[in-house]
Amino acid sequence: MEMGCVRSDDFFNNGVWFGFFVENKGVTTEQIHPKKAYGWAARDSSGVLSPFNFSRRETGEKDVTFKVMYCGICHSDLHMLKTNGEIQLILLFPGFRKCRHEIAGVVTEVGSKVEKFKVGDKVGVGCIVGSCHSCDNCSKNLENYCPKMLLTYGVKYYDGTITYGGYSDTMVADEHFVVSIPDNLPLDASAPLLCAGITVYSPMKYYGLDKPGLHVGVVGLGGLGHVAVKFAKAMGVKVTVISTSPNKKKEAIEHLGADSFLVSRNQDEMLPAMGTFDGIIDTVSASHPVLPLLGLLKTNGKLVLVGAPEKPLELPVFPLLFGSAIGGMKETQEMINFAAKHNITADIEVIPVDYVNTALERLMKADVKYRFVIDIANTLKPTSSI
């Protein structure tokens, strides 16, 4: 085995060495991944994305290859791009931080043992591209809890190369981790469901907050929150949006269909609502007090934290977040089918790929309603950049 190393100060100027393994001595990444591809990636600690060329693997016997048409921009992309290495997953991919994981497109090739897909199918890939298939969690369709789970971006794949994510023209994944997208769902507005959608759908189902007549609160009205409102209403529950901004009341009730709205900073509104919620889905990615939300719950009510604040909350979030962040593959397909049945999609702003850095800056300011989606098919062009 040979380790190929890249001097990280070429990228980060911090004098640390990173490396990646190539399983057979003298075998290059291009030999393992012979299919040329192109996309956008961050090459240094600024987090600014730019065009680059790379390669994908050949379609294996259980693989699905598809042309990427759209890829959503998730708030967690900011964490991966802007942390200067604070998130260790970044360090597994020397010099590049490529996103991401709300990938939707059309099948162009399938392996000889693929059973669920054919050329021309509409498909998507979310946060996961690998798991052990043998542990207790995998046997229960909880691949997202598998200790050997492989993310769609920035981790070492089975062949020793790094997973690249979806800001690219093409994608290859094992069919087990590919989701079928029903024909009545548009690809662009379905892409965010592969992360934002399953992130809120899964805890609603797991904690029994999908029963008609229950009262569920949704904290925050962004990329996660607006989809949570749509799913909750389709499940038949009473939905109250909780926000610091009274300006979002009209949007929440008239556009998204919420039943009521609370301004969390207004005690005259919060006090009468104490003890009236069966569950609350907190989607906020900014630091905020959690204690007032606990007071809104009935006895045995559930508070589920699915946002990812950069600074610690009054309660530790990250130990809780990774269990509720997404869902297993069976449940992800179930979520997509439920969305198709009830015509649920994300509210999106479709952007060209060369607008991605501006979009990320806007996302930091919460200046999007409610999810950016990159038009990969029409705006990503081959480049001579490396």
PDB file of N, CA and C in Angstrom, residues 185-186 189-190 192-193 196-197 200-201 204 216 218 220-237 239-241 251-252 254-259 283 335 338-339 341-348 369-371:
ATOM      1  N   LEU A 185     -43.031  14.743  -9.345  1.00  0.00           N
ATOM      2  CA  LEU A 185     -42.219  15.684  -8.594  1.00  0.00           C
ATOM      3  C   LEU A 185     -41.153  16.295  -9.508  1.00  0.00           C
ATOM      4  N   PRO A 186     -41.050  17.616  -9.575  1.00  0.00           N
ATOM      5  CA  PRO A 186     -39.984  18.239 -10.370  1.00  0.00           C
ATOM      6  C   PRO A 186     -38.631  17.995  -9.725  1.00  0.00           C
ATOM      7  N   ALA A 189     -37.089  21.098  -7.396  1.00  0.00           N
ATOM      8  CA  ALA A 189     -37.686  21.309  -6.079  1.00  0.00           C
ATOM      9  C   ALA A 189     -37.718  20.044  -5.233  1.00  0.00           C
ATOM     10  N   SER A 190     -37.355  18.893  -5.833  1.00  0.00           N
ATOM     11  CA  SER A 190     -37.242  17.652  -5.064  1.00  0.00           C
ATOM     12  C   SER A 190     -35.863  17.477  -4.450  1.00  0.00           C
ATOM     13  N   PRO A 192     -33.854  19.310  -2.595  1.00  0.00           N
ATOM     14  CA  PRO A 192     -33.685  19.588  -1.166  1.00  0.00           C
ATOM     15  C   PRO A 192     -34.367  18.584  -0.245  1.00  0.00           C
ATOM     16  N   LEU A 193     -35.339  17.845  -0.751  1.00  0.00           N
ATOM     17  CA  LEU A 193     -35.996  16.849   0.100  1.00  0.00           C
ATOM     18  C   LEU A 193     -35.035  15.752   0.527  1.00  0.00           C
ATOM     19  N   ALA A 196     -33.021  18.177   3.513  1.00  0.00           N
ATOM     20  CA  ALA A 196     -33.961  18.928   4.344  1.00  0.00           C
ATOM     21  C   ALA A 196     -35.240  18.131   4.593  1.00  0.00           C
ATOM     22  N   GLY A 197     -35.733  17.470   3.551  1.00  0.00           N
ATOM     23  CA  GLY A 197     -36.982  16.740   3.686  1.00  0.00           C
ATOM     24  C   GLY A 197     -36.893  15.594   4.672  1.00  0.00           C
ATOM     25  N   VAL A 200     -36.495  16.440   8.543  1.00  0.00           N
ATOM     26  CA  VAL A 200     -37.676  16.773   9.353  1.00  0.00           C
ATOM     27  C   VAL A 200     -38.723  15.661   9.325  1.00  0.00           C
ATOM     28  N   TYR A 201     -38.824  14.951   8.213  1.00  0.00           N
ATOM     29  CA  TYR A 201     -39.812  13.869   8.094  1.00  0.00           C
ATOM     30  C   TYR A 201     -39.511  12.733   9.072  1.00  0.00           C
ATOM     31  N   MET A 204     -40.471  13.332  12.759  1.00  0.00           N
ATOM     32  CA  MET A 204     -41.927  13.389  12.900  1.00  0.00           C
ATOM     33  C   MET A 204     -42.524  11.981  12.958  1.00  0.00           C
ATOM     34  N   VAL A 216     -48.093  20.476  16.659  1.00  0.00           N
ATOM     35  CA  VAL A 216     -46.652  20.460  16.438  1.00  0.00           C
ATOM     36  C   VAL A 216     -46.166  21.876  16.138  1.00  0.00           C
ATOM     37  N   VAL A 218     -43.035  24.333  14.749  1.00  0.00           N
ATOM     38  CA  VAL A 218     -41.860  24.359  13.889  1.00  0.00           C
ATOM     39  C   VAL A 218     -41.116  25.654  14.175  1.00  0.00           C
ATOM     40  N   GLY A 220     -38.388  28.264  13.356  1.00  0.00           N
ATOM     41  CA  GLY A 220     -37.600  28.707  12.223  1.00  0.00           C
ATOM     42  C   GLY A 220     -38.312  28.422  10.911  1.00  0.00           C
ATOM     43  N   LEU A 221     -38.219  29.362   9.982  1.00  0.00           N
ATOM     44  CA  LEU A 221     -38.901  29.209   8.701  1.00  0.00           C
ATOM     45  C   LEU A 221     -37.894  29.381   7.573  1.00  0.00           C
ATOM     46  N   GLY A 222     -36.916  28.470   7.548  1.00  0.00           N
ATOM     47  CA  GLY A 222     -35.904  28.486   6.504  1.00  0.00           C
ATOM     48  C   GLY A 222     -35.995  27.233   5.662  1.00  0.00           C
ATOM     49  N   GLY A 223     -34.812  26.734   5.211  1.00  0.00           N
ATOM     50  CA  GLY A 223     -34.779  25.572   4.341  1.00  0.00           C
ATOM     51  C   GLY A 223     -35.406  24.338   4.959  1.00  0.00           C
ATOM     52  N   LEU A 224     -35.123  24.072   6.231  1.00  0.00           N
ATOM     53  CA  LEU A 224     -35.736  22.940   6.927  1.00  0.00           C
ATOM     54  C   LEU A 224     -37.156  23.254   7.370  1.00  0.00           C
ATOM     55  N   GLY A 225     -37.336  24.429   7.941  1.00  0.00           N
ATOM     56  CA  GLY A 225     -38.611  24.774   8.558  1.00  0.00           C
ATOM     57  C   GLY A 225     -39.771  24.802   7.586  1.00  0.00           C
ATOM     58  N   HIS A 226     -39.573  25.376   6.398  1.00  0.00           N
ATOM     59  CA  HIS A 226     -40.714  25.479   5.482  1.00  0.00           C
ATOM     60  C   HIS A 226     -41.151  24.108   4.984  1.00  0.00           C
ATOM     61  N   VAL A 227     -40.183  23.166   4.831  1.00  0.00           N
ATOM     62  CA  VAL A 227     -40.547  21.814   4.431  1.00  0.00           C
ATOM     63  C   VAL A 227     -41.244  21.088   5.586  1.00  0.00           C
ATOM     64  N   ALA A 228     -40.790  21.345   6.818  1.00  0.00           N
ATOM     65  CA  ALA A 228     -41.429  20.730   7.983  1.00  0.00           C
ATOM     66  C   ALA A 228     -42.898  21.133   8.076  1.00  0.00           C
ATOM     67  N   VAL A 229     -43.192  22.393   7.802  1.00  0.00           N
ATOM     68  CA  VAL A 229     -44.583  22.848   7.830  1.00  0.00           C
ATOM     69  C   VAL A 229     -45.403  22.089   6.789  1.00  0.00           C
ATOM     70  N   LYS A 230     -44.856  21.945   5.586  1.00  0.00           N
ATOM     71  CA  LYS A 230     -45.589  21.262   4.517  1.00  0.00           C
ATOM     72  C   LYS A 230     -45.868  19.802   4.867  1.00  0.00           C
ATOM     73  N   PHE A 231     -44.854  19.094   5.381  1.00  0.00           N
ATOM     74  CA  PHE A 231     -45.052  17.696   5.761  1.00  0.00           C
ATOM     75  C   PHE A 231     -46.067  17.581   6.896  1.00  0.00           C
ATOM     76  N   ALA A 232     -45.941  18.411   7.912  1.00  0.00           N
ATOM     77  CA  ALA A 232     -46.840  18.334   9.067  1.00  0.00           C
ATOM     78  C   ALA A 232     -48.288  18.581   8.662  1.00  0.00           C
ATOM     79  N   LYS A 233     -48.506  19.557   7.800  1.00  0.00           N
ATOM     80  CA  LYS A 233     -49.874  19.823   7.345  1.00  0.00           C
ATOM     81  C   LYS A 233     -50.415  18.647   6.542  1.00  0.00           C
ATOM     82  N   ALA A 234     -49.562  18.040   5.711  1.00  0.00           N
ATOM     83  CA  ALA A 234     -50.002  16.886   4.922  1.00  0.00           C
ATOM     84  C   ALA A 234     -50.324  15.695   5.815  1.00  0.00           C
ATOM     85  N   MET A 235     -49.699  15.628   6.996  1.00  0.00           N
ATOM     86  CA  MET A 235     -49.966  14.554   7.945  1.00  0.00           C
ATOM     87  C   MET A 235     -51.231  14.804   8.758  1.00  0.00           C
ATOM     88  N   GLY A 236     -51.771  16.006   8.660  1.00  0.00           N
ATOM     89  CA  GLY A 236     -53.018  16.313   9.339  1.00  0.00           C
ATOM     90  C   GLY A 236     -52.884  16.883  10.731  1.00  0.00           C
ATOM     91  N   VAL A 237     -51.686  17.333  11.107  1.00  0.00           N
ATOM     92  CA  VAL A 237     -51.497  17.886  12.447  1.00  0.00           C
ATOM     93  C   VAL A 237     -51.722  19.401  12.436  1.00  0.00           C
ATOM     94  N   VAL A 239     -50.331  22.946  13.055  1.00  0.00           N
ATOM     95  CA  VAL A 239     -48.956  23.445  12.961  1.00  0.00           C
ATOM     96  C   VAL A 239     -48.885  24.899  13.399  1.00  0.00           C
ATOM     97  N   THR A 240     -47.966  25.159  14.323  1.00  0.00           N
ATOM     98  CA  THR A 240     -47.661  26.528  14.728  1.00  0.00           C
ATOM     99  C   THR A 240     -46.214  26.822  14.412  1.00  0.00           C
ATOM    100  N   VAL A 241     -45.982  27.873  13.658  1.00  0.00           N
ATOM    101  CA  VAL A 241     -44.613  28.310  13.376  1.00  0.00           C
ATOM    102  C   VAL A 241     -44.166  29.245  14.489  1.00  0.00           C
ATOM    103  N   GLU A 251     -46.308  34.903   5.597  1.00  0.00           N
ATOM    104  CA  GLU A 251     -45.749  33.831   4.775  1.00  0.00           C
ATOM    105  C   GLU A 251     -46.095  32.463   5.346  1.00  0.00           C
ATOM    106  N   ALA A 252     -45.951  32.324   6.673  1.00  0.00           N
ATOM    107  CA  ALA A 252     -46.189  31.034   7.322  1.00  0.00           C
ATOM    108  C   ALA A 252     -47.636  30.588   7.180  1.00  0.00           C
ATOM    109  N   GLU A 254     -50.336  32.185   5.215  1.00  0.00           N
ATOM    110  CA  GLU A 254     -51.003  32.312   3.918  1.00  0.00           C
ATOM    111  C   GLU A 254     -50.343  31.484   2.822  1.00  0.00           C
ATOM    112  N   HIS A 255     -49.019  31.380   2.843  1.00  0.00           N
ATOM    113  CA  HIS A 255     -48.333  30.647   1.783  1.00  0.00           C
ATOM    114  C   HIS A 255     -48.106  29.182   2.131  1.00  0.00           C
ATOM    115  N   LEU A 256     -47.630  28.911   3.364  1.00  0.00           N
ATOM    116  CA  LEU A 256     -47.268  27.550   3.742  1.00  0.00           C
ATOM    117  C   LEU A 256     -48.398  26.795   4.438  1.00  0.00           C
ATOM    118  N   GLY A 257     -49.427  27.511   4.881  1.00  0.00           N
ATOM    119  CA  GLY A 257     -50.591  26.844   5.436  1.00  0.00           C
ATOM    120  C   GLY A 257     -50.539  26.549   6.918  1.00  0.00           C
ATOM    121  N   ALA A 258     -49.609  27.183   7.654  1.00  0.00           N
ATOM    122  CA  ALA A 258     -49.566  26.979   9.105  1.00  0.00           C
ATOM    123  C   ALA A 258     -50.862  27.465   9.735  1.00  0.00           C
ATOM    124  N   ASP A 259     -51.233  26.846  10.860  1.00  0.00           N
ATOM    125  CA  ASP A 259     -52.478  27.205  11.535  1.00  0.00           C
ATOM    126  C   ASP A 259     -52.322  28.430  12.417  1.00  0.00           C
ATOM    127  N   THR A 283     -35.595  23.910  13.878  1.00  0.00           N
ATOM    128  CA  THR A 283     -34.773  23.863  12.671  1.00  0.00           C
ATOM    129  C   THR A 283     -33.755  24.986  12.588  1.00  0.00           C
ATOM    130  N   MET A 335     -40.378   8.881   2.336  1.00  0.00           N
ATOM    131  CA  MET A 335     -40.589  10.324   2.405  1.00  0.00           C
ATOM    132  C   MET A 335     -40.840  10.914   1.020  1.00  0.00           C
ATOM    133  N   PHE A 338     -44.275   9.942  -0.136  1.00  0.00           N
ATOM    134  CA  PHE A 338     -45.266  10.744   0.594  1.00  0.00           C
ATOM    135  C   PHE A 338     -45.334  12.147  -0.002  1.00  0.00           C
ATOM    136  N   ALA A 339     -44.150  12.708  -0.302  1.00  0.00           N
ATOM    137  CA  ALA A 339     -44.113  14.041  -0.909  1.00  0.00           C
ATOM    138  C   ALA A 339     -44.815  14.044  -2.257  1.00  0.00           C
ATOM    139  N   LYS A 341     -47.233  11.992  -3.234  1.00  0.00           N
ATOM    140  CA  LYS A 341     -48.669  11.807  -3.005  1.00  0.00           C
ATOM    141  C   LYS A 341     -49.345  13.108  -2.624  1.00  0.00           C
ATOM    142  N   HIS A 342     -48.650  13.921  -1.841  1.00  0.00           N
ATOM    143  CA  HIS A 342     -49.238  15.166  -1.337  1.00  0.00           C
ATOM    144  C   HIS A 342     -48.686  16.405  -2.055  1.00  0.00           C
ATOM    145  N   ASN A 343     -47.951  16.169  -3.143  1.00  0.00           N
ATOM    146  CA  ASN A 343     -47.405  17.269  -3.954  1.00  0.00           C
ATOM    147  C   ASN A 343     -46.568  18.232  -3.120  1.00  0.00           C
ATOM    148  N   ILE A 344     -45.677  17.675  -2.302  1.00  0.00           N
ATOM    149  CA  ILE A 344     -44.808  18.485  -1.450  1.00  0.00           C
ATOM    150  C   ILE A 344     -43.437  18.616  -2.108  1.00  0.00           C
ATOM    151  N   THR A 345     -43.004  19.838  -2.303  1.00  0.00           N
ATOM    152  CA  THR A 345     -41.647  20.115  -2.763  1.00  0.00           C
ATOM    153  C   THR A 345     -41.091  21.263  -1.942  1.00  0.00           C
ATOM    154  N   ALA A 346     -39.799  21.490  -2.076  1.00  0.00           N
ATOM    155  CA  ALA A 346     -39.189  22.636  -1.421  1.00  0.00           C
ATOM    156  C   ALA A 346     -39.478  23.908  -2.224  1.00  0.00           C
ATOM    157  N   ASP A 347     -39.585  25.024  -1.546  1.00  0.00           N
ATOM    158  CA  ASP A 347     -39.633  26.322  -2.222  1.00  0.00           C
ATOM    159  C   ASP A 347     -38.196  26.718  -2.507  1.00  0.00           C
ATOM    160  N   ILE A 348     -37.883  26.954  -3.755  1.00  0.00           N
ATOM    161  CA  ILE A 348     -36.481  27.071  -4.150  1.00  0.00           C
ATOM    162  C   ILE A 348     -36.220  28.323  -4.964  1.00  0.00           C
ATOM    163  N   LYS A 369     -35.298  32.195   0.119  1.00  0.00           N
ATOM    164  CA  LYS A 369     -36.628  31.679   0.411  1.00  0.00           C
ATOM    165  C   LYS A 369     -36.891  30.519  -0.537  1.00  0.00           C
ATOM    166  N   TYR A 370     -36.670  29.242  -0.117  1.00  0.00           N
ATOM    167  CA  TYR A 370     -36.107  28.864   1.171  1.00  0.00           C
ATOM    168  C   TYR A 370     -34.859  27.993   0.956  1.00  0.00           C
ATOM    169  N   ARG A 371     -34.608  27.634  -0.287  1.00  0.00           N
ATOM    170  CA  ARG A 371     -33.477  26.758  -0.580  1.00  0.00           C
ATOM    171  C   ARG A 371     -32.909  27.111  -1.944  1.00  0.00           C
TER     172      ARG A 371
END
